[in-house]
């Protein structure tokens, strides 16, 4: 696949990802429970609280990786969108009637986002080092 097209698709996926996460974060809590009850049997029935922690980290790790690939030369932008987005979504969640934002949730999301960014940046560096001709 053409590199330009791949980058465009990753960029679209990153922005769609943040929209989906924002919707899941700010929608009624019943939506989140419905997803949990559908996935729990596939994940060997984790406790809801354990599932929520895992989901926070995993969703933002994926988001961080997508943004890092979408904007490889704009690390500050990527960190602001992913890490700042985690904080802003938790703050916005405190304004919804049936949800509550917590510092622990924000930290989990930020840790996942940072891990995703770090993994993607490391993979990008390894790929660029591999692509450079050696001077043997």
GROMACS .gro file of C-alpha atoms in nm:
model
  136
    1UNK     CA    1   0.000   0.000   0.000
    2UNK     CA    2   0.121   0.348  -0.083
    3UNK     CA    3   0.283   0.519   0.218
    4UNK     CA    4   0.076   0.836   0.172
    5UNK     CA    5  -0.251   0.643   0.169
    6UNK     CA    6  -0.144   0.437   0.473
    7UNK     CA    7  -0.058   0.754   0.667
    8UNK     CA    8  -0.394   0.909   0.574
    9UNK     CA    9  -0.581   0.596   0.689
   10UNK     CA   10  -0.389   0.589   1.019
   11UNK     CA   11  -0.466   0.958   1.072
   12UNK     CA   12  -0.836   0.899   1.011
   13UNK     CA   13  -0.829   0.597   1.244
   14UNK     CA   14  -0.664   0.807   1.518
   15UNK     CA   15  -0.927   1.080   1.504
   16UNK     CA   16  -1.212   0.829   1.480
   17UNK     CA   17  -1.057   0.649   1.777
   18UNK     CA   18  -1.064   0.959   1.994
   19UNK     CA   19  -1.426   1.023   1.893
   20UNK     CA   20  -1.524   0.666   1.984
   21UNK     CA   21  -1.341   0.690   2.318
   22UNK     CA   22  -1.507   1.026   2.392
   23UNK     CA   23  -1.848   0.877   2.313
   24UNK     CA   24  -1.786   0.573   2.533
   25UNK     CA   25  -1.655   0.795   2.812
   26UNK     CA   26  -1.938   1.046   2.810
   27UNK     CA   27  -2.238   0.830   2.717
   28UNK     CA   28  -2.469   0.669   2.966
   29UNK     CA   29  -2.307   0.409   3.187
   30UNK     CA   30  -2.546   0.140   3.054
   31UNK     CA   31  -2.359   0.148   2.722
   32UNK     CA   32  -2.033   0.055   2.897
   33UNK     CA   33  -2.200  -0.227   3.090
   34UNK     CA   34  -2.353  -0.363   2.768
   35UNK     CA   35  -2.007  -0.384   2.610
   36UNK     CA   36  -1.868  -0.548   2.924
   37UNK     CA   37  -2.137  -0.818   2.932
   38UNK     CA   38  -2.074  -0.899   2.566
   39UNK     CA   39  -1.693  -0.920   2.606
   40UNK     CA   40  -1.668  -1.076   2.955
   41UNK     CA   41  -1.721  -1.438   2.840
   42UNK     CA   42  -1.451  -1.397   2.574
   43UNK     CA   43  -1.209  -1.251   2.832
   44UNK     CA   44  -1.266  -1.531   3.086
   45UNK     CA   45  -1.515  -1.327   3.291
   46UNK     CA   46  -1.303  -1.059   3.459
   47UNK     CA   47  -1.457  -0.855   3.737
   48UNK     CA   48  -1.609  -0.530   3.608
   49UNK     CA   49  -1.355  -0.318   3.793
   50UNK     CA   50  -1.063  -0.518   3.650
   51UNK     CA   51  -1.215  -0.495   3.302
   52UNK     CA   52  -1.248  -0.116   3.336
   53UNK     CA   53  -0.882  -0.073   3.434
   54UNK     CA   54  -0.769  -0.296   3.147
   55UNK     CA   55  -0.998  -0.117   2.903
   56UNK     CA   56  -0.867   0.228   3.002
   57UNK     CA   57  -0.505   0.132   2.951
   58UNK     CA   58  -0.561  -0.064   2.631
   59UNK     CA   59  -0.785   0.193   2.461
   60UNK     CA   60  -0.544   0.477   2.525
   61UNK     CA   61  -0.238   0.267   2.435
   62UNK     CA   62  -0.396   0.201   2.096
   63UNK     CA   63  -0.491   0.567   2.063
   64UNK     CA   64  -0.139   0.679   2.155
   65UNK     CA   65   0.014   0.443   1.900
   66UNK     CA   66  -0.224   0.558   1.627
   67UNK     CA   67  -0.148   0.925   1.689
   68UNK     CA   68   0.227   0.857   1.707
   69UNK     CA   69   0.211   0.687   1.366
   70UNK     CA   70  -0.022   0.953   1.223
   71UNK     CA   71   0.204   1.241   1.331
   72UNK     CA   72   0.556   1.095   1.359
   73UNK     CA   73   0.734   1.433   1.365
   74UNK     CA   74   0.493   1.609   1.602
   75UNK     CA   75   0.556   1.448   1.941
   76UNK     CA   76   0.431   1.748   2.139
   77UNK     CA   77   0.101   1.751   1.948
   78UNK     CA   78   0.062   1.375   1.998
   79UNK     CA   79   0.125   1.402   2.374
   80UNK     CA   80  -0.112   1.696   2.410
   81UNK     CA   81  -0.393   1.522   2.223
   82UNK     CA   82  -0.356   1.181   2.387
   83UNK     CA   83  -0.253   1.273   2.742
   84UNK     CA   84  -0.451   1.597   2.753
   85UNK     CA   85  -0.749   1.416   2.605
   86UNK     CA   86  -0.740   1.163   2.888
   87UNK     CA   87  -0.755   1.439   3.148
   88UNK     CA   88  -1.019   1.641   2.965
   89UNK     CA   89  -1.244   1.339   2.916
   90UNK     CA   90  -1.223   1.253   3.286
   91UNK     CA   91  -1.308   1.613   3.375
   92UNK     CA   92  -1.599   1.613   3.130
   93UNK     CA   93  -1.720   1.285   3.274
   94UNK     CA   94  -1.775   1.455   3.612
   95UNK     CA   95  -2.040   1.671   3.444
   96UNK     CA   96  -2.251   1.376   3.329
   97UNK     CA   97  -2.536   1.269   3.557
   98UNK     CA   98  -2.454   0.898   3.586
   99UNK     CA   99  -2.076   0.890   3.545
  100UNK     CA  100  -1.784   1.006   3.755
  101UNK     CA  101  -1.432   1.095   3.654
  102UNK     CA  102  -1.152   0.994   3.886
  103UNK     CA  103  -0.784   1.071   3.913
  104UNK     CA  104  -0.705   0.699   3.902
  105UNK     CA  105  -0.891   0.660   3.573
  106UNK     CA  106  -0.711   0.963   3.427
  107UNK     CA  107  -0.373   0.824   3.535
  108UNK     CA  108  -0.454   0.483   3.386
  109UNK     CA  109  -0.551   0.643   3.057
  110UNK     CA  110  -0.241   0.863   3.056
  111UNK     CA  111  -0.016   0.563   3.132
  112UNK     CA  112  -0.175   0.366   2.848
  113UNK     CA  113  -0.142   0.659   2.609
  114UNK     CA  114   0.222   0.715   2.705
  115UNK     CA  115   0.297   0.344   2.659
  116UNK     CA  116   0.133   0.343   2.316
  117UNK     CA  117   0.329   0.650   2.210
  118UNK     CA  118   0.655   0.501   2.339
  119UNK     CA  119   0.601   0.168   2.164
  120UNK     CA  120   0.512   0.335   1.834
  121UNK     CA  121   0.808   0.575   1.851
  122UNK     CA  122   1.043   0.288   1.932
  123UNK     CA  123   0.909   0.085   1.639
  124UNK     CA  124   0.949   0.386   1.409
  125UNK     CA  125   1.310   0.438   1.520
  126UNK     CA  126   1.393   0.070   1.478
  127UNK     CA  127   1.240   0.069   1.131
  128UNK     CA  128   1.430   0.382   1.025
  129UNK     CA  129   1.756   0.240   1.164
  130UNK     CA  130   1.695  -0.083   0.972
  131UNK     CA  131   1.622   0.109   0.650
  132UNK     CA  132   1.947   0.309   0.668
  133UNK     CA  133   2.234   0.152   0.479
  134UNK     CA  134   2.518   0.029   0.698
  135UNK     CA  135   2.871   0.162   0.652
  136UNK     CA  136   3.055  -0.171   0.670
   0.00000   0.00000   0.00000
